[in-house]
Structures are given as C-alpha cells and as structure tokens.
Amino acid sequence: MARAAGLADRALDLVMALFEAPINAIERVIGKGRMPYLFLAPNLVLFGIFTFLPIAIAIGYAFTGGADLLISNRPFVGLDNFRKLLACDSYLVPGSCEESLFWTAIWNTLWFVGFNVAATLLVALVTALILNRAIAARGFFRAMFFYPVLLSPVVIGLIWKWFLDRNGLLNAFLQMLGVPPEIFLLDVGWSRFFVVVVSVWFHMGFYTLILLAGLQAIPKDLYEAAAIDAATPSRTLFRITLPLLGPNLLVVLILLMIRSVQIFDEAWVLTNGGGPGTANTFIVQYIYQMAFAGDLRLYGLASAASVLMGLVLLVLTLVQLRLGKKVES
Amino acid sequence: MSGNVSAIGFFTRTRRAGRIDITDILSWLWLIGGTLAVLVPVLWAGMSSLKPEAEITRFPPTLLPRTAIQVEVQGFDKPLSLWNVTVDGETREMAMVRRIGLKAQMVDPANPGKPVSVDTRTISPVQRLTVATQNYTDPLTRFSFLTFLKNSVFVTFVATLLTLIVNALAAFALSKYRFRGDKAIFVLIISTLMIPLTVVMVPAYLVIVGVGLVDNLWGVIIPTVASPTGVFLLRQYMLTIPDELIEAARVDAASEFRIFWRIVLPLTAPALAVLAIFSVLWRWNDFLWPLIVLSSRENFTLQVGLNAFQGEFSVQWHYILAMTFLSLIPVTLVFLFLQRYITTGIAGTGMK
Amino acid sequence: MGDLKLTNLNKAFGTVHVLHDVNLQIDDGEFVVFVGPSGCGKSTLLRIIAGLEDVTSGAIAIGGRDVGALSPAERKIAMVFQSYALYPHMSVRKNLAFGLENLKFKRAEIDARITEAARMLAIEPYLDRRPKQLSGGQRQRVAIGRAIVRDPDIFLFDEPLSNLDAALRVQTRAEITKLHREMQTTMIYVTHDQVEAMTMADKIVVLRAGRIEQVGSPLELFDHPRNLFVAGFLGSPRMNILKGRVVIGDDRSVLVDVGYPTLLRSDVDPAKVTAGQEVLAGVRPAHFALSDSEGLPFEVQYHESLGTETYVYGNLQGQSAQVIVHRYGHFAPAPGAILKITPQDDRLHVFDPASELALGRVSGRA
Ligand SMILES: Nc1ncnc2c1ncn2[C@@H]1O[C@H](COP(=O)(O)OP(=O)(O)OP(=O)(O)O)[C@@H](O)[C@H]1O
Ligand SMILES: [Mg+2]
C-alpha cells in the first residue's frame, strides 16, 4: 500500500516536472487571473468539437441529401428529409408510411418504452421498499441486484441469448414441466417480451439504488409518529412513504424514459439486429442503419431522425429539470 | 382484506426482533428470487463456457461440464467409450466394442480378452467432470481475442486517465476561481448532459472522419473524454475543499498549476476514484460508438469483437461464451472490490 | 524591510463598498492589531495586504516598494489562517517545506529552516505526522511554523487563536508575543477579542464599517478614545455613558451636569462648547470611586462576583442606560441599596452626541 502510494507520488512528480515549466511560463504571460480559462480550455475545445459542432452539423445535414460526407458536396433539399420521414397515410399503420421502417421503429420504441418503464419502475420500487426495511444481509442483496448494471450490453445480450437458446436452460426447465421447447427469440411476441425482461434485469438495480437513497432520506420519526397515530401499514405507505418519495419517483420516471427511448446495444445483440424481421428494430437502430449499415449512407435522413429524437429527449430533459427544481424547493 | 393489508404491510413495516410474519417471508422470497434471477443466467453461461463443443448443445443439458470417457484399448484402432457394467453383481468399468440391438459387446480395457455380451439397459456411460480449457485457450491463441483485449485495455486506460485530468482541470477552474463567464460556462457544460451521444452520433462520426480518426482507437477515446457528469461530480467535491487552503498555497508561492497538482488533485482523490471507476466501466462496456468508428478487425475493442464473433461463429457457442466470460472478469473484479464506492457514488450523484 | 504604507485604499465587492479610504503607516518590527466588530473589513484589509484580494483603488507599499501588482509570494509576507489551512494530505514536515520548495530553496537550507522553526515552536516530535493527528494547539503552532520558515518581512495573522480553548489561547498569546520579541519582524494581527488587542499590540487599529476609527498604542486608545465607538469598543465591561449638559464654571472651566447637585469637572476647551449644550459623559466601570457619603446616588440592581473583583449593576436616577461599577475584592450590596459613586480624577470622557467625537477629558471634580 505504502509502495503504491510512493509510486503514485513519483508519477505525479514526473508529470509535474514535465508540464509545470511551460504552464508556469503561460501563467507569467497571461497572469493568474486568466489561468482558469487555460484550465477550462481542453474541456471546452473537446465539447466544442464533439458536442456543439455535431449539433450544428446534424441540423445542417438534416436539410441536405445525397450520400456524400462533405457538406459542401451535399445538395440542399430543404425539408425533404423530414417530409419523407413524416409522410404517412396513417401513423398507426407503419406500412402506409413512405419511410415505413422509421414508423415501425417508432412504434416498437413506444411500446418498449411503455412496458419497460412500467416494469422497471414497479420492480425497482418494490425492491427498494423491501431493502429499506431492516432486513438482514441488506448490503448483499443490494449489491446482487446492482451487479448487472455494471455489465456490458453485449455481454448481457449474449448471456441471455444463450439462456433463451433452443437448447438453453429455460427450455430445459420448461421441458421438465412438460412444456414443449420454444425458440423464443424467433417469435415476435416472445422476443419483444424478453427484450423488456432483459432491460429490466439490466437496469433495475440502478433505479433501485436511487429510490433506496430517497427512502432512506425520509425521516424515521415520521414513521414513529404514524405508528403512534395508529396508522395502518397501507395508510403509511400511501400517505407517508409514497408522497415523500414522489419527487424521486418522478425523477426516476423521466430518467427511465430518456434512457428507454435510446434502447439499442443489448437489444441489438440479443435479437440479432432487431429481429425477428423488424419486430425489435428501435429508433436508434434505425438511425444507425440509415447512416452506417446500408449500402447507401443516408446521412441526411439519419440526421433528420436524430434531430427529431433529440427534440423529444430535450423535452423530456427539460421536464426533468423543472421537476428537479421543484423537488429542491 | 387481511391478505391485502399484509401485502402492503410488507413494504412499510420494519421487522421487530424475534417476530417473523408473512411480510418477512414475502420479502425474503422476493429477494432470493431476484438474486437467483440475476445469478442463474450468468452462472449458466459460465458453466456452459466450460463444456466441450460436443456437450454444449446437448439437450436437455447437464448442469456440470461432463464428457463421456474414451479409452485406448490394445487391439482396437479407435478409442472405445467407457461404460459402467454390472457383471455377476459386481460393477466394473468396461469399454464398448460394438452395440447390436439390446446387446453390447464389452471388453475389460486393462485386460482386453474376449468381449462379453451384456444388456444395454443395465449399462450407463462413464462421465467425468472435464473442463474444456481449450474454449478459453483457443480464442486467446488462435483468434484475435488478445488483440481485442489489448485494444480495450488501451482505450479504457488512456480514456480514463484523460477523463480524470481534463475534467478535473475544468472542475478546478469552475470551483476555485471567480472569473468573467464562469456561471455561463458551467451551465453550458452541464447542458450537454442533455445531449446523449446517440443523438449526435451521425455528425460526431463525420467530425471523426474530418479529423482523420476513423478506424482509430483515438477516435473512440477522444469524443467522450470531456464529460459533463465528470465535471459536475468533481466540481461539487472541490467546492468542499476550503478556499483558505488554496490561499495558503498561493501565499506559499505555489503557481496555479502547482496548486492544482499538489493540493487540489490529491485532496479530490475520493471523487476522482469514483469517476475513475465509472470511466473504466463506461469505456470497457462501450459498444455503439466503437462499433461506428472502428472498421478493421485489428482495431476492434472487446465488445465490438464479441459482437463480430457471434456473427461469425453463430453456432460455436463454446467459444462465444468463453470470450464473454473473459470480458466479464475485470468488471466483476471491479464490482467485488469497489462495490461500496460505486453504490454510494451512484446514490450521491444519480449518474451511471 | 517590513514597513507598510497603505494610501487611500478602497475595496468594493461588486456594489458593496467594504473599505473606505484606508490610510495607514506601519513601521518595521511593529506588532499591529486590527480590531473591530464582525464584518467591519478586518480580514478583507489583511487579505489585501497579503495580495489575496485586489484593491479597487489605492496603493500598498511594503518596504517602500509598491506591491499592488505583485502576487502574495512576491510580497515577502507569510500568513497564518484562522482555520490554519494546513495541507491535510502532507506531513507537518512537508507542510513546512512546501513554500520553500516552491521558491526553489536548496534541500539543505529547507531542512535547516524546518529544524530551527520546529525547535522554536517545540513541534519536533510531530514533524512526520499529518495535521489530522495533531491537537488544535499543535496545529496552530505548525501554522505559525509554516510562516516562520519563510522568513517573511511581514507576518499576517487572521484570528489565529479563535479555534483554541480559553487556557490555550492565553498561553499561545504569550508565545506569539515572545516570538515577536525574538524575531523583531513586523506582525499584523486581526482579532475581535479586545484582550488580545490590548495585551499583544504595539499599535491598535480600530475599524468600523470599513473605516479606520483610530490608531494608537493600547493605552492611548484606552485613555484617549477619539470617539464614542472606540471608547465603547475597548474596555470590558464597556464604558458607562451618561447624558449631561455643559455648565460653564466661574473660572471658565467646563463642567458637566448629569442631573445631580454634584457637577463633573472636565478639561474641555471652553471655546468648543456653549453653556447648556448637551453632551455625553463616559466613565469606565473601574473609574468610579464608591463611598457612603458623597457622590451620585446609585441604586443597586444586582452584582456579579468574579472572585478578585465584583461588578455592580444599577441605575442613576434620570439616566436611562444601566451603569456598571467595578470594585476589587468581595462586595455584596443588597438589591435596592443606594450607593454613592464619583468618577475618579482625570477619568471622565466627554463626547458630542451628534458627531460622537471626544471633546476632552475631565480633570477632577467641581
Ligand atoms: N468575497 C466577498 N464578496 C462579497 N462581500 C464580501 C466578500 N468578502 C467579504 N465580504 C463582505 O465584506 C465585509 C467585510 O468582511 P470581512 O471578512 O473583512 O469582515 P471581518 O471584519 O473579518 O469580520 P469577522 O470578524 O467576522 O471575520 C463583510 O460585510 C462581508 O460580507
Ligand atoms: Mg474575518
């Protein structure tokens, strides 16, 4: 331990020796008062190039066509991309839309968001409420539920794909019960169901932690007061716990929505790229395919779809910020 | 009615010493069920990764990785399978020469004399616990797994180092100085929290093309080095370092950079540790962005490589699962040793 | 050289004007104490001298050299902070060495200075500990040590004793005074504890709301407060203030009538006042003589016995403010008892109620 600390010190010394002279020279030239700008510079430059510039480009690309990368070689097409995305006889029937895959992806995403948000919230809330009780081995269980959060989406996709395989454990179990085996991931209904299951399995530990933190912030004496007032458990839950947890629940809800809309990695791996057919093709996958996977690289169309998704996420985030402000006050 | 009450009571009541009621039982069922749900798929994949290719798709599957034993027997060209045979009330291991209908011809492998004929219904194959280590050694030696691993380690290490330094510098400026535009810059940085990479991935890719980092590990590393979450976390922590310490250092003739490097950075170690852990996890698990940026195999990171493998070896689950498990190990180690740090970090910052 | 000159110093934080036209001359080797109520700008003034805060206008010169544009390090000052501001991640030795390393001192010189400072402050046994492993008093000494090793022209202290318990405070006070005697270096010391100010200072600077009210030696300020604020601020318990009226005596002397047959004699220049003018008469609690027979009738309310001395609280008829009288030894007057009190010769202060400025001092009774 001491050796490691000594090594860390040495490394710090080395960097110091390398960088100090030039940075101090700059300090002498620009003065101490302007040093914060220097310290901010790397961050701001990176943000500028990789966040703000792309936003500008995305908006620019959304109004151009063709498959060329250079914006100067791209013909201006006005609102064509948006018109193409939005041209539809009935939004309820993706097949009737000009860009039917886009609408399929939107509907898939909406359904996924709905079920995933509801299921994750419910499971996380129940788990948090249970973990909030004075239960033995709470730390162990909290850690256990949290473990999947750390795994990579690809790994999770593969693990579950194997679990749900024709020769996988789930089928073996079903066979023991006398149920014939099923190729879950080739069935539209089952595959959608399991995309939600895997998503809940993956992320619920994270939301459980946030809700648990909220629960533990509720003063214990409120419960004692309620007990003295002879409140029934259900009244305590609905009149004390949930209202006081309300702000946290709202934040979790919005966060969950924002992240659910962006479903891609684990579903992509699990369903072999959105299958069966397009049953699990979500909006991010649509953008990815338009821009990077097809023979024609439709950057304009993908950018237009990104802009639309960005707007939705922006609205959700603003709602979250508003709620966050309310929670604080 | 009473069932309803107790179902709800189980969320609110805290356990009283020495009394166990229905709510406790339901709680335990939920927790144990949840734990199993987490563990079973992972452990199942782990067990399967130890099975030889021939065994892995056997249905119904065995729990442990077993294989039938084959033995070389004098006088026979091919190895023979080994069976448990009961002859004269005594169980022995014998090698099967051939099988005809309900009869099998068996020989004693140690002393191959004349084969004896036994009823196949009375024999069972001899299976031994065997670990198919080649599932692990093959990817390491024959495929590009080591290249992927090297790339992932490089990306994770360099990106985490840069993330720590770049964001700590910004957080230092935003927490320990007052200067024109400080608030505006802070808001600007935090506002990028709203713009997930999925929204800007198309134009961000174009930027990567523009700066010539396509199919380059630096193209994976650099775009997300500046992290609004990182700036926020570190700034909040640095705000708790007393300004008097900075002033004392200034009186002590320390340059601004020296104050950062010698005073603020060491004192921010706990927050840096949290950010480092997160950064390692983000980078190790990152998939979509490397998938977009990297195109040639020798540049793939582990996650992209795994994804490519499962496309190519779609039936070779023994390899896929072994590689999945290898990539799981570092994350699991991080989890085992730093679980407390991570969970408090998340509860405190709401980040992931 | 550690002499300091502040000229027309002004400081504003945004629209808040905290220091107004501060002019001050401090000589080399002086021990100067800034006192004043909380928020009056003592720390701000000290930090401006240190270079930690910019001035809005005005000039600062140390040793005759204008240091306005110099960084703290270049001003050859050292500072002891109220919270000590020891670097928590460094050992005591490293804390002391940090400044010298920054100034690129030779290793041998650094070690020599640390040894010397550690000896002076008796912190040798703790050199390899972290600040967390030290008591409050030990930390305090390390903070002073960190200033000493720098061998500065001026030491700056911002309420360095306020985190210590009463006994340790008295002891450390004496140690700092001793240090000053040995080193003969200019020290500027901020406190709002007037006992510290009185006992330690060669020169006290009294501040109020960003203005210097008076500068002088402790006894000058105690004996000749320039105005009501300084008079009330120094001395504990505070000076009694009586309402009165000027009476011009037959010999053209100025007397003060506080509502009793007895008139109080003052040394106020008769040209400055007119008969009948309202004034305020200030008498410190210790400057009343108690007697049974003559003087102002003082009705006892209660008393506080501190052992070696006793404070008696009560009223003078016709005076709204409570009056405090000091006496040595044990003394237990019954509540309601009437005592006779008389200000001692030379100890009456007279102030103009409008300007609050001192008009002069009484020299005996009429
Ligand atoms: N950074 C700042 N920004 C705005 N106002 C400030 C700042 N620092 C100090 N002030 C104001 O300047 C005034 C003087 O503050 P200063 O800290 O010098 O008081 P002080 O005399 O040291 O008080 P105390 O005895 O409580 O330490 C106060 O009214 C304070 O509110
Ligand atoms: Mg102060």
XYZ file of C-alpha atoms in Angstrom, chain A residues 12-13 15-16 19-20 23-24 27 32 35-37 39-40 42-44 46-47 49-55 57-58 61 69 123 126-127 129-131 133-136 141-155 158-163 165-169 171-172 175 201 203 206 209 213 233-234 237-238 259 262 264-265 268-269 272 284 287-288 291-292 297 299 302-303 306 309-310 313-314 317-318 321, chain B residues 5 8-15 23-24 27-28 30-32 34-35 37-42 44-45 48 56-57 59-61 166-167 169-170 172-174 177 179-180 185 188-189 192 194-196 198-209 222-223 225-228 231 250 254-258 261-262 281 285 287-288 291-292 303 306-307 310 317 320-321 324 327-328 331-332 335 339 342-343 346-347 350-352:
206
model
C 2.610 12.806 -10.026
C 6.100 14.267 -9.628
C 4.012 14.822 -14.744
C 4.579 17.897 -12.628
C 4.225 20.199 -17.524
C 4.993 22.722 -14.861
C 2.294 26.085 -17.872
C 4.021 28.407 -15.453
C 0.889 31.915 -16.232
C -3.007 34.341 -12.563
C -5.458 30.784 -15.639
C -8.979 29.346 -15.180
C -9.560 29.869 -18.907
C -7.673 25.063 -17.291
C -11.057 25.053 -18.975
C -9.161 21.318 -23.072
C -12.650 20.595 -21.856
C -14.295 23.352 -23.856
C -13.468 18.882 -26.786
C -17.045 19.834 -26.040
C -15.641 19.772 -31.423
C -17.521 16.690 -30.350
C -20.782 18.005 -28.974
C -21.619 21.506 -30.171
C -20.160 21.202 -33.646
C -22.021 17.893 -34.237
C -25.268 19.518 -33.178
C -23.762 19.639 -38.377
C -26.751 17.442 -37.554
C -27.276 17.620 -42.641
C -19.826 13.163 -46.423
C -39.696 -3.887 -9.812
C -40.782 -2.991 -4.706
C -37.142 -3.939 -4.311
C -39.144 -0.758 -0.357
C -38.053 -4.213 0.729
C -34.408 -3.257 1.002
C -36.746 -2.491 5.758
C -34.408 -3.535 8.489
C -33.586 -6.737 6.734
C -30.593 -8.978 7.271
C -28.877 -8.090 -1.780
C -28.365 -4.503 -2.807
C -25.062 -5.485 -4.373
C -26.616 -8.515 -6.036
C -29.358 -6.515 -7.721
C -26.837 -3.931 -8.746
C -24.336 -6.279 -10.349
C -25.936 -6.434 -13.838
C -25.798 -2.635 -14.089
C -22.039 -2.899 -14.431
C -22.030 -5.454 -17.222
C -21.627 -4.584 -20.844
C -24.742 -4.653 -23.020
C -23.028 -7.000 -25.432
C -22.217 -9.451 -22.671
C -25.026 -12.870 -25.287
C -25.694 -14.321 -21.863
C -29.429 -14.019 -22.335
C -29.312 -15.238 -25.883
C -27.694 -18.390 -24.586
C -30.149 -18.675 -21.721
C -31.493 -20.661 -26.793
C -33.379 -23.614 -28.233
C -31.009 -25.776 -26.161
C -30.820 -23.295 -23.300
C -31.635 -23.561 -19.657
C -36.217 -24.644 -22.413
C -34.691 -27.383 -20.290
C -39.318 -29.438 -20.615
C -32.839 -7.245 -15.481
C -31.112 -1.633 -15.287
C -29.612 1.383 -10.763
C -30.371 2.461 -5.654
C -31.485 6.670 -1.297
C -49.481 -0.101 7.005
C -51.373 0.748 3.831
C -47.384 3.524 2.526
C -49.802 5.723 0.605
C -32.826 6.118 -21.421
C -32.342 5.221 -26.594
C -30.030 -0.155 -28.693
C -26.998 -2.172 -27.595
C -29.329 -5.370 -30.962
C -27.126 -8.193 -29.714
C -29.510 -10.362 -33.921
C -31.508 4.342 -32.569
C -30.570 5.877 -37.329
C -27.554 3.586 -37.140
C -26.189 6.182 -41.635
C -23.731 3.331 -41.239
C -25.279 6.020 -46.461
C -26.713 10.745 -43.535
C -30.423 9.751 -40.290
C -29.659 13.298 -39.164
C -31.660 12.264 -34.903
C -35.306 12.188 -31.429
C -33.129 14.928 -29.928
C -35.269 13.921 -25.445
C -34.836 17.639 -24.947
C -34.936 16.552 -20.044
C -36.487 19.971 -19.607
C -35.043 19.791 -14.840
C -53.237 -5.363 4.385
C -48.959 -3.739 1.797
C -47.630 -4.022 5.280
C -44.728 -5.870 3.899
C -43.483 -2.715 2.248
C -43.713 -0.490 5.226
C -43.290 -2.312 8.419
C -39.863 -2.801 9.768
C -39.021 -6.086 11.315
C -44.354 -9.869 5.230
C -40.908 -11.134 6.107
C -39.686 -10.092 1.346
C -37.282 -12.967 1.518
C -38.654 -11.603 -3.479
C -35.025 -11.053 -2.587
C -33.965 -14.643 -3.045
C -34.329 -11.748 -7.530
C -30.887 -12.971 -6.591
C -32.780 -14.261 -11.462
C -29.565 -12.282 -11.501
C -27.244 -15.200 -10.925
C -28.769 -18.027 -12.929
C -28.278 -16.646 -16.462
C -24.750 -15.518 -15.636
C -25.376 -20.792 -16.606
C -23.333 -19.047 -19.251
C -21.629 -23.695 -20.352
C -22.664 -27.710 -25.078
C -25.715 -28.200 -27.265
C -30.500 -31.165 -24.717
C -31.621 -31.438 -22.032
C -28.361 -30.025 -20.780
C -9.359 17.089 -18.416
C -12.436 17.159 -16.206
C -8.870 20.824 -14.621
C -12.244 22.185 -15.669
C -10.858 23.217 -10.606
C -11.423 26.322 -12.699
C -15.156 26.239 -12.039
C -11.903 30.802 -9.343
C -13.888 34.944 -13.485
C -15.924 36.523 -16.194
C -19.545 28.154 -18.910
C -23.027 25.362 -20.961
C -21.090 22.278 -19.867
C -24.505 18.929 -22.668
C -28.997 16.678 -22.244
C -27.372 15.618 -25.477
C -26.688 11.892 -25.416
C -26.997 8.622 -29.682
C -28.417 11.930 -30.881
C -25.177 13.295 -32.258
C -23.564 10.048 -33.334
C -24.044 10.661 -37.036
C -22.457 14.127 -37.127
C -19.917 13.123 -34.466
C -18.828 10.391 -36.833
C -18.457 12.997 -39.550
C -16.246 15.033 -37.236
C -14.160 11.928 -36.624
C -13.869 11.500 -40.374
C -11.376 11.383 -27.524
C -15.004 12.350 -28.247
C -13.251 12.494 -22.728
C -14.891 15.767 -21.757
C -17.720 14.564 -19.547
C -20.344 16.854 -18.067
C -17.082 17.974 -14.337
C -0.713 30.992 -3.024
C 2.818 27.977 -5.484
C 1.927 28.541 -9.134
C -1.702 27.957 -10.108
C -0.851 24.691 -11.796
C 1.115 23.572 -8.748
C -1.492 19.355 -8.984
C -0.160 19.327 -5.434
C -16.921 0.745 -16.672
C -18.581 -1.727 -21.840
C -20.363 -0.619 -27.726
C -22.262 1.592 -30.173
C -18.945 -0.098 -33.482
C -19.395 3.002 -35.611
C -17.266 -5.591 -27.128
C -17.521 -10.208 -29.255
C -20.339 -8.925 -31.403
C -21.231 -14.041 -32.543
C -21.312 -21.125 -28.508
C -18.560 -17.173 -27.679
C -19.417 -17.929 -24.079
C -17.973 -13.401 -22.967
C -14.592 -9.983 -20.777
C -16.799 -10.257 -17.707
C -15.920 -5.861 -14.400
C -16.753 -8.495 -11.822
C -17.579 -4.899 -8.617
C -18.991 -2.218 -4.766
C -19.867 2.536 -6.740
C -23.192 2.286 -4.974
C -24.464 6.486 -7.745
C -26.762 7.240 -4.861
C -27.506 9.817 -9.779
C -25.107 9.062 -12.587
C -24.319 5.937 -14.482
